PDB file of C-alpha atoms in Angstrom:
ATOM      1  CA  UNK A   1     -53.762 -20.452  71.913  1.00 44.00           C
ATOM      2  CA  UNK A   2     -53.430 -16.896  70.641  1.00 47.00           C
ATOM      3  CA  UNK A   3     -51.285 -16.430  67.553  1.00 47.00           C
ATOM      4  CA  UNK A   4     -50.362 -13.164  65.850  1.00 51.00           C
ATOM      5  CA  UNK A   5     -50.363 -13.944  62.122  1.00 51.00           C
ATOM      6  CA  UNK A   6     -48.851 -10.534  61.359  1.00 54.00           C
ATOM      7  CA  UNK A   7     -45.770 -11.130  63.467  1.00 48.00           C
ATOM      8  CA  UNK A   8     -42.573 -11.412  61.461  1.00 50.00           C
ATOM      9  CA  UNK A   9     -40.557 -14.619  61.953  1.00 49.00           C
ATOM     10  CA  UNK A  10     -37.421 -12.453  62.014  1.00 50.00           C
ATOM     11  CA  UNK A  11     -38.469 -10.320  65.004  1.00 56.00           C
ATOM     12  CA  UNK A  12     -36.738 -12.626  67.464  1.00 76.00           C
ATOM     13  CA  UNK A  13     -33.353 -12.237  65.755  1.00 85.00           C
ATOM     14  CA  UNK A  14     -31.213  -9.592  67.512  1.00 88.00           C
ATOM     15  CA  UNK A  15     -30.634  -6.563  65.228  1.00 92.00           C
ATOM     16  CA  UNK A  16     -26.860  -6.873  65.598  1.00 94.00           C
ATOM     17  CA  UNK A  17     -26.975 -10.430  64.274  1.00 95.00           C
ATOM     18  CA  UNK A  18     -29.205  -9.359  61.397  1.00 94.00           C
ATOM     19  CA  UNK A  19     -26.826  -6.522  60.504  1.00 96.00           C
ATOM     20  CA  UNK A  20     -23.783  -8.827  60.488  1.00 97.00           C
ATOM     21  CA  UNK A  21     -25.542 -11.409  58.317  1.00 96.00           C
ATOM     22  CA  UNK A  22     -26.864  -8.791  55.871  1.00 96.00           C
ATOM     23  CA  UNK A  23     -23.394  -7.254  55.500  1.00 97.00           C
ATOM     24  CA  UNK A  24     -21.827 -10.665  54.948  1.00 97.00           C
ATOM     25  CA  UNK A  25     -24.533 -11.760  52.504  1.00 96.00           C
ATOM     26  CA  UNK A  26     -24.414  -8.467  50.614  1.00 96.00           C
ATOM     27  CA  UNK A  27     -20.674  -8.770  50.016  1.00 96.00           C
ATOM     28  CA  UNK A  28     -21.047 -12.388  48.934  1.00 96.00           C
ATOM     29  CA  UNK A  29     -23.879 -11.556  46.522  1.00 95.00           C
ATOM     30  CA  UNK A  30     -21.794  -8.754  44.999  1.00 96.00           C
ATOM     31  CA  UNK A  31     -18.817 -11.100  44.526  1.00 95.00           C
ATOM     32  CA  UNK A  32     -20.993 -13.787  42.959  1.00 94.00           C
ATOM     33  CA  UNK A  33     -22.828 -11.436  40.599  1.00 94.00           C
ATOM     34  CA  UNK A  34     -19.536  -9.821  39.623  1.00 93.00           C
ATOM     35  CA  UNK A  35     -17.974 -13.195  38.851  1.00 90.00           C
ATOM     36  CA  UNK A  36     -20.911 -13.945  36.495  1.00 89.00           C
ATOM     37  CA  UNK A  37     -20.622 -10.607  34.719  1.00 85.00           C
ATOM     38  CA  UNK A  38     -23.962  -9.396  36.081  1.00 87.00           C
ATOM     39  CA  UNK A  39     -22.533  -6.545  38.149  1.00 90.00           C
ATOM     40  CA  UNK A  40     -19.615  -4.145  37.870  1.00 82.00           C
ATOM     41  CA  UNK A  41     -18.419  -4.888  34.359  1.00 82.00           C
ATOM     42  CA  UNK A  42     -15.438  -7.037  33.272  1.00 82.00           C
ATOM     43  CA  UNK A  43     -13.267  -5.976  36.210  1.00 83.00           C
ATOM     44  CA  UNK A  44     -15.777  -7.419  38.692  1.00 88.00           C
ATOM     45  CA  UNK A  45     -14.596 -10.935  37.871  1.00 88.00           C
ATOM     46  CA  UNK A  46     -11.616 -10.356  40.152  1.00 91.00           C
ATOM     47  CA  UNK A  47     -13.549  -8.786  43.029  1.00 95.00           C
ATOM     48  CA  UNK A  48     -13.273 -11.858  45.251  1.00 95.00           C
ATOM     49  CA  UNK A  49      -9.513 -12.226  44.819  1.00 95.00           C
ATOM     50  CA  UNK A  50      -9.042  -8.496  45.252  1.00 95.00           C
ATOM     51  CA  UNK A  51     -11.208  -8.560  48.369  1.00 95.00           C
ATOM     52  CA  UNK A  52      -9.102 -11.308  49.924  1.00 96.00           C
ATOM     53  CA  UNK A  53      -5.888  -9.441  49.093  1.00 95.00           C
ATOM     54  CA  UNK A  54      -7.167  -6.131  50.451  1.00 96.00           C
ATOM     55  CA  UNK A  55      -9.306  -7.206  53.392  1.00 97.00           C
ATOM     56  CA  UNK A  56      -8.006 -10.677  54.305  1.00 97.00           C
ATOM     57  CA  UNK A  57      -5.647 -11.102  57.247  1.00 97.00           C
ATOM     58  CA  UNK A  58      -1.968 -11.971  56.787  1.00 96.00           C
ATOM     59  CA  UNK A  59       0.394 -12.565  59.694  1.00 96.00           C
ATOM     60  CA  UNK A  60       3.365 -11.184  57.760  1.00 96.00           C
ATOM     61  CA  UNK A  61       1.708  -7.760  57.778  1.00 96.00           C
ATOM     62  CA  UNK A  62       1.349  -7.853  61.549  1.00 95.00           C
ATOM     63  CA  UNK A  63       5.006  -8.795  61.898  1.00 95.00           C
ATOM     64  CA  UNK A  64       5.918  -5.879  59.641  1.00 96.00           C
ATOM     65  CA  UNK A  65       3.794  -3.447  61.663  1.00 96.00           C
ATOM     66  CA  UNK A  66       5.331  -4.628  64.937  1.00 95.00           C
ATOM     67  CA  UNK A  67       8.891  -4.364  63.598  1.00 95.00           C
ATOM     68  CA  UNK A  68       8.418  -0.996  61.904  1.00 95.00           C
ATOM     69  CA  UNK A  69       6.264   0.564  64.608  1.00 95.00           C
ATOM     70  CA  UNK A  70       3.811   1.668  61.936  1.00 95.00           C
ATOM     71  CA  UNK A  71       0.145   0.710  62.253  1.00 95.00           C
ATOM     72  CA  UNK A  72      -1.726   1.823  59.106  1.00 96.00           C
ATOM     73  CA  UNK A  73      -5.491   1.850  59.503  1.00 96.00           C
ATOM     74  CA  UNK A  74      -6.020  -0.182  56.329  1.00 95.00           C
ATOM     75  CA  UNK A  75      -3.990  -3.046  57.806  1.00 96.00           C
ATOM     76  CA  UNK A  76      -5.548  -2.835  61.277  1.00 96.00           C
ATOM     77  CA  UNK A  77      -8.919  -3.042  59.550  1.00 97.00           C
ATOM     78  CA  UNK A  78      -7.994  -6.529  58.328  1.00 97.00           C
ATOM     79  CA  UNK A  79      -8.568  -7.935  61.849  1.00 97.00           C
ATOM     80  CA  UNK A  80     -12.250  -6.998  61.499  1.00 97.00           C
ATOM     81  CA  UNK A  81     -12.775  -7.212  57.749  1.00 97.00           C
ATOM     82  CA  UNK A  82     -11.499 -10.713  56.981  1.00 98.00           C
ATOM     83  CA  UNK A  83     -14.623 -12.464  58.416  1.00 97.00           C
ATOM     84  CA  UNK A  84     -16.729 -10.811  55.705  1.00 97.00           C
ATOM     85  CA  UNK A  85     -14.679 -12.083  52.752  1.00 97.00           C
ATOM     86  CA  UNK A  86     -15.084 -15.728  51.739  1.00 95.00           C
ATOM     87  CA  UNK A  87     -13.375 -17.952  49.224  1.00 92.00           C
ATOM     88  CA  UNK A  88     -16.580 -19.167  47.549  1.00 91.00           C
ATOM     89  CA  UNK A  89     -20.327 -18.632  47.460  1.00 92.00           C
ATOM     90  CA  UNK A  90     -20.913 -21.938  49.280  1.00 91.00           C
ATOM     91  CA  UNK A  91     -18.526 -20.973  52.058  1.00 91.00           C
ATOM     92  CA  UNK A  92     -20.200 -17.584  52.432  1.00 94.00           C
ATOM     93  CA  UNK A  93     -23.701 -19.072  52.462  1.00 94.00           C
ATOM     94  CA  UNK A  94     -22.764 -21.637  55.107  1.00 92.00           C
ATOM     95  CA  UNK A  95     -21.179 -18.899  57.228  1.00 94.00           C
ATOM     96  CA  UNK A  96     -24.337 -16.760  56.994  1.00 95.00           C
ATOM     97  CA  UNK A  97     -26.557 -19.648  58.073  1.00 94.00           C
ATOM     98  CA  UNK A  98     -24.338 -20.536  61.044  1.00 93.00           C
ATOM     99  CA  UNK A  99     -23.991 -16.896  62.088  1.00 95.00           C
ATOM    100  CA  UNK A 100     -27.745 -16.399  61.916  1.00 94.00           C
ATOM    101  CA  UNK A 101     -28.422 -19.431  64.118  1.00 92.00           C
ATOM    102  CA  UNK A 102     -25.635 -18.939  66.663  1.00 93.00           C
ATOM    103  CA  UNK A 103     -26.006 -15.146  66.737  1.00 94.00           C
ATOM    104  CA  UNK A 104     -29.679 -15.548  67.610  1.00 93.00           C
ATOM    105  CA  UNK A 105     -29.027 -18.079  70.383  1.00 92.00           C
ATOM    106  CA  UNK A 106     -26.068 -16.278  71.942  1.00 94.00           C
ATOM    107  CA  UNK A 107     -27.587 -12.824  71.406  1.00 93.00           C
ATOM    108  CA  UNK A 108     -30.771 -13.821  73.202  1.00 91.00           C
ATOM    109  CA  UNK A 109     -28.859 -15.423  76.079  1.00 90.00           C
ATOM    110  CA  UNK A 110     -26.170 -12.754  76.580  1.00 91.00           C
ATOM    111  CA  UNK A 111     -27.560  -9.662  74.909  1.00 92.00           C
ATOM    112  CA  UNK A 112     -26.564  -8.257  71.498  1.00 93.00           C
ATOM    113  CA  UNK A 113     -23.661  -6.137  72.748  1.00 94.00           C
ATOM    114  CA  UNK A 114     -21.980  -9.064  74.517  1.00 95.00           C
ATOM    115  CA  UNK A 115     -22.603 -11.277  71.500  1.00 96.00           C
ATOM    116  CA  UNK A 116     -20.904  -8.694  69.283  1.00 96.00           C
ATOM    117  CA  UNK A 117     -18.008  -8.501  71.759  1.00 97.00           C
ATOM    118  CA  UNK A 118     -17.507 -12.277  71.460  1.00 97.00           C
ATOM    119  CA  UNK A 119     -17.648 -12.033  67.653  1.00 98.00           C
ATOM    120  CA  UNK A 120     -15.041  -9.255  67.539  1.00 97.00           C
ATOM    121  CA  UNK A 121     -12.717 -10.737  70.183  1.00 97.00           C
ATOM    122  CA  UNK A 122     -12.755 -14.145  68.490  1.00 98.00           C
ATOM    123  CA  UNK A 123     -12.020 -12.557  65.118  1.00 98.00           C
ATOM    124  CA  UNK A 124      -9.108 -10.454  66.366  1.00 98.00           C
ATOM    125  CA  UNK A 125      -7.434 -12.938  68.703  1.00 98.00           C
ATOM    126  CA  UNK A 126      -8.116 -15.872  66.387  1.00 97.00           C
ATOM    127  CA  UNK A 127      -6.292 -13.990  63.636  1.00 97.00           C
ATOM    128  CA  UNK A 128      -3.384 -13.108  65.924  1.00 97.00           C
ATOM    129  CA  UNK A 129      -2.853 -16.721  66.969  1.00 97.00           C
ATOM    130  CA  UNK A 130      -3.145 -17.866  63.366  1.00 97.00           C
ATOM    131  CA  UNK A 131      -0.695 -15.215  62.162  1.00 96.00           C
ATOM    132  CA  UNK A 132       1.896 -16.161  64.754  1.00 95.00           C
ATOM    133  CA  UNK A 133       1.833 -19.799  63.614  1.00 96.00           C
ATOM    134  CA  UNK A 134       1.091 -19.375  59.896  1.00 95.00           C
ATOM    135  CA  UNK A 135       2.350 -15.929  58.885  1.00 94.00           C
ATOM    136  CA  UNK A 136       2.385 -16.415  55.103  1.00 94.00           C
ATOM    137  CA  UNK A 137      -1.073 -17.903  54.359  1.00 94.00           C
ATOM    138  CA  UNK A 138      -3.999 -15.435  54.155  1.00 96.00           C
ATOM    139  CA  UNK A 139      -6.892 -15.893  56.546  1.00 96.00           C
ATOM    140  CA  UNK A 140     -10.407 -15.079  55.390  1.00 96.00           C
ATOM    141  CA  UNK A 141     -13.954 -16.107  56.226  1.00 95.00           C
ATOM    142  CA  UNK A 142     -16.181 -15.812  59.276  1.00 96.00           C
ATOM    143  CA  UNK A 143     -15.460 -19.179  60.844  1.00 94.00           C
ATOM    144  CA  UNK A 144     -13.005 -18.044  63.567  1.00 96.00           C
ATOM    145  CA  UNK A 145     -15.709 -15.644  64.799  1.00 97.00           C
ATOM    146  CA  UNK A 146     -18.414 -18.307  64.382  1.00 95.00           C
ATOM    147  CA  UNK A 147     -16.335 -20.755  66.397  1.00 95.00           C
ATOM    148  CA  UNK A 148     -16.112 -18.010  69.014  1.00 96.00           C
ATOM    149  CA  UNK A 149     -19.919 -17.977  69.180  1.00 96.00           C
ATOM    150  CA  UNK A 150     -19.828 -21.773  69.452  1.00 94.00           C
ATOM    151  CA  UNK A 151     -17.473 -21.295  72.406  1.00 94.00           C
ATOM    152  CA  UNK A 152     -19.949 -18.888  74.002  1.00 95.00           C
ATOM    153  CA  UNK A 153     -22.819 -21.309  73.388  1.00 93.00           C
ATOM    154  CA  UNK A 154     -20.737 -24.148  74.852  1.00 93.00           C
ATOM    155  CA  UNK A 155     -20.050 -22.215  78.057  1.00 92.00           C
ATOM    156  CA  UNK A 156     -23.725 -21.257  78.435  1.00 90.00           C
ATOM    157  CA  UNK A 157     -24.774 -24.870  77.928  1.00 89.00           C
ATOM    158  CA  UNK A 158     -22.004 -26.114  80.230  1.00 87.00           C
ATOM    159  CA  UNK A 159     -23.307 -23.835  82.977  1.00 85.00           C
ATOM    160  CA  UNK A 160     -26.925 -24.862  82.389  1.00 85.00           C
ATOM    161  CA  UNK A 161     -26.109 -28.566  82.531  1.00 83.00           C
ATOM    162  CA  UNK A 162     -24.212 -28.008  85.770  1.00 77.00           C
ATOM    163  CA  UNK A 163     -27.218 -26.288  87.326  1.00 77.00           C
ATOM    164  CA  UNK A 164     -29.397 -29.214  86.268  1.00 79.00           C
ATOM    165  CA  UNK A 165     -26.957 -31.731  87.718  1.00 76.00           C
ATOM    166  CA  UNK A 166     -26.338 -33.357  84.352  1.00 80.00           C
ATOM    167  CA  UNK A 167     -23.081 -34.364  82.669  1.00 76.00           C
ATOM    168  CA  UNK A 168     -21.430 -31.124  81.586  1.00 74.00           C
ATOM    169  CA  UNK A 169     -19.229 -32.881  79.033  1.00 80.00           C
ATOM    170  CA  UNK A 170     -22.307 -32.928  76.791  1.00 82.00           C
ATOM    171  CA  UNK A 171     -21.822 -29.196  76.272  1.00 81.00           C
ATOM    172  CA  UNK A 172     -18.810 -29.964  74.086  1.00 84.00           C
ATOM    173  CA  UNK A 173     -20.743 -32.221  71.708  1.00 85.00           C
ATOM    174  CA  UNK A 174     -21.176 -29.526  69.033  1.00 79.00           C
ATOM    175  CA  UNK A 175     -17.511 -28.540  68.860  1.00 83.00           C
ATOM    176  CA  UNK A 176     -16.538 -32.213  68.894  1.00 81.00           C
ATOM    177  CA  UNK A 177     -18.809 -33.005  65.939  1.00 83.00           C
ATOM    178  CA  UNK A 178     -17.586 -29.992  63.972  1.00 80.00           C
ATOM    179  CA  UNK A 179     -13.936 -30.844  64.532  1.00 78.00           C
ATOM    180  CA  UNK A 180     -14.616 -34.435  63.541  1.00 77.00           C
ATOM    181  CA  UNK A 181     -16.316 -33.362  60.318  1.00 73.00           C
ATOM    182  CA  UNK A 182     -13.494 -30.935  59.621  1.00 72.00           C
ATOM    183  CA  UNK A 183     -10.948 -33.709  60.032  1.00 68.00           C
ATOM    184  CA  UNK A 184     -12.860 -35.996  57.659  1.00 68.00           C
ATOM    185  CA  UNK A 185     -13.238 -33.301  54.988  1.00 64.00           C
ATOM    186  CA  UNK A 186      -9.581 -32.365  55.388  1.00 61.00           C
ATOM    187  CA  UNK A 187      -8.492 -35.956  54.817  1.00 58.00           C
ATOM    188  CA  UNK A 188     -10.830 -36.416  51.842  1.00 56.00           C
ATOM    189  CA  UNK A 189     -10.468 -33.081  50.065  1.00 53.00           C
ATOM    190  CA  UNK A 190      -7.441 -31.451  51.650  1.00 58.00           C
ATOM    191  CA  UNK A 191      -7.523 -28.199  53.551  1.00 69.00           C
ATOM    192  CA  UNK A 192      -5.496 -25.319  54.849  1.00 80.00           C
ATOM    193  CA  UNK A 193      -4.353 -24.463  58.348  1.00 89.00           C
ATOM    194  CA  UNK A 194      -7.467 -22.364  59.027  1.00 91.00           C
ATOM    195  CA  UNK A 195      -8.493 -24.702  61.846  1.00 91.00           C
ATOM    196  CA  UNK A 196      -5.825 -22.973  63.967  1.00 93.00           C
ATOM    197  CA  UNK A 197      -7.782 -19.716  63.897  1.00 95.00           C
ATOM    198  CA  UNK A 198     -11.057 -21.562  64.451  1.00 94.00           C
ATOM    199  CA  UNK A 199      -9.844 -23.407  67.547  1.00 94.00           C
ATOM    200  CA  UNK A 200      -8.362 -20.156  68.861  1.00 96.00           C
ATOM    201  CA  UNK A 201     -11.712 -18.455  68.204  1.00 96.00           C
ATOM    202  CA  UNK A 202     -13.541 -21.171  70.140  1.00 95.00           C
ATOM    203  CA  UNK A 203     -11.211 -20.799  73.148  1.00 96.00           C
ATOM    204  CA  UNK A 204     -11.560 -17.000  73.050  1.00 97.00           C
ATOM    205  CA  UNK A 205     -15.361 -17.216  72.835  1.00 96.00           C
ATOM    206  CA  UNK A 206     -15.588 -19.695  75.701  1.00 94.00           C
ATOM    207  CA  UNK A 207     -13.220 -17.660  77.902  1.00 94.00           C
ATOM    208  CA  UNK A 208     -14.735 -14.287  77.038  1.00 95.00           C
ATOM    209  CA  UNK A 209     -18.204 -15.510  77.964  1.00 94.00           C
ATOM    210  CA  UNK A 210     -17.011 -16.338  81.475  1.00 91.00           C
ATOM    211  CA  UNK A 211     -16.151 -12.665  81.904  1.00 88.00           C
ATOM    212  CA  UNK A 212     -19.028 -11.147  79.921  1.00 90.00           C
ATOM    213  CA  UNK A 213     -21.923 -13.051  81.491  1.00 83.00           C
ATOM    214  CA  UNK A 214     -22.970 -11.348  84.746  1.00 73.00           C
ATOM    215  CA  UNK A 215     -21.663 -13.413  87.644  1.00 68.00           C
ATOM    216  CA  UNK A 216     -20.096 -15.866  85.231  1.00 66.00           C
ATOM    217  CA  UNK A 217     -16.608 -15.855  86.744  1.00 64.00           C
ATOM    218  CA  UNK A 218     -17.936 -16.203  90.303  1.00 66.00           C
ATOM    219  CA  UNK A 219     -20.142 -19.081  89.153  1.00 65.00           C
ATOM    220  CA  UNK A 220     -17.155 -20.806  87.552  1.00 64.00           C
ATOM    221  CA  UNK A 221     -15.066 -20.476  90.729  1.00 63.00           C
ATOM    222  CA  UNK A 222     -17.942 -21.872  92.785  1.00 66.00           C
ATOM    223  CA  UNK A 223     -18.302 -24.867  90.451  1.00 60.00           C
ATOM    224  CA  UNK A 224     -14.581 -25.579  90.576  1.00 59.00           C
ATOM    225  CA  UNK A 225     -14.572 -25.402  94.366  1.00 63.00           C
ATOM    226  CA  UNK A 226     -17.430 -27.896  94.508  1.00 63.00           C
ATOM    227  CA  UNK A 227     -15.209 -30.345  92.689  1.00 58.00           C
TER     228      UNK A 227
END
């Protein structure tokens, strides 16, 4: 078997996924170094809190924009910026790992542009749903977008299992396990209402993939008719 020893193990990762992960990791490294006094001076200790306040999403702001008819760019940016700000180094690291894995799988299956579309749509609509239900608790972290990629992966697997004649319910194993773990950790350690945005992100990712994958909607209609 021929093997190219000079080939980089990162070549298979779509550039869009790499760019998202590097941006996310870079911000997290800056926050962590600042908190330890290794970057940015004494004021850097508050970078993480300031980042959440400036770039996190808050439903109250959306309500204010809708009522006032004013849509400042710095507040609209929050829909896209909140996935890159995390509450802790561990949370940011876990998000980077999941984004790297799911971004590679979905990017290879759908193409990088469609993968990015799922990421963005899940972020924006996940935040909107969250803000409507929980307007006064900030939303931050990449998990609504990551759950959107899980939704895309679930649809792709659901379709593949159907073509193979196997039980399509197996496609929902990953989301089921994650929700179960989330419930356990919530009961043991407590947790916020962020699962609302994550479930919304999953639904958006699953639904968007039906439209984005070539022939996906027609395939879905055909499957439903067969039933």
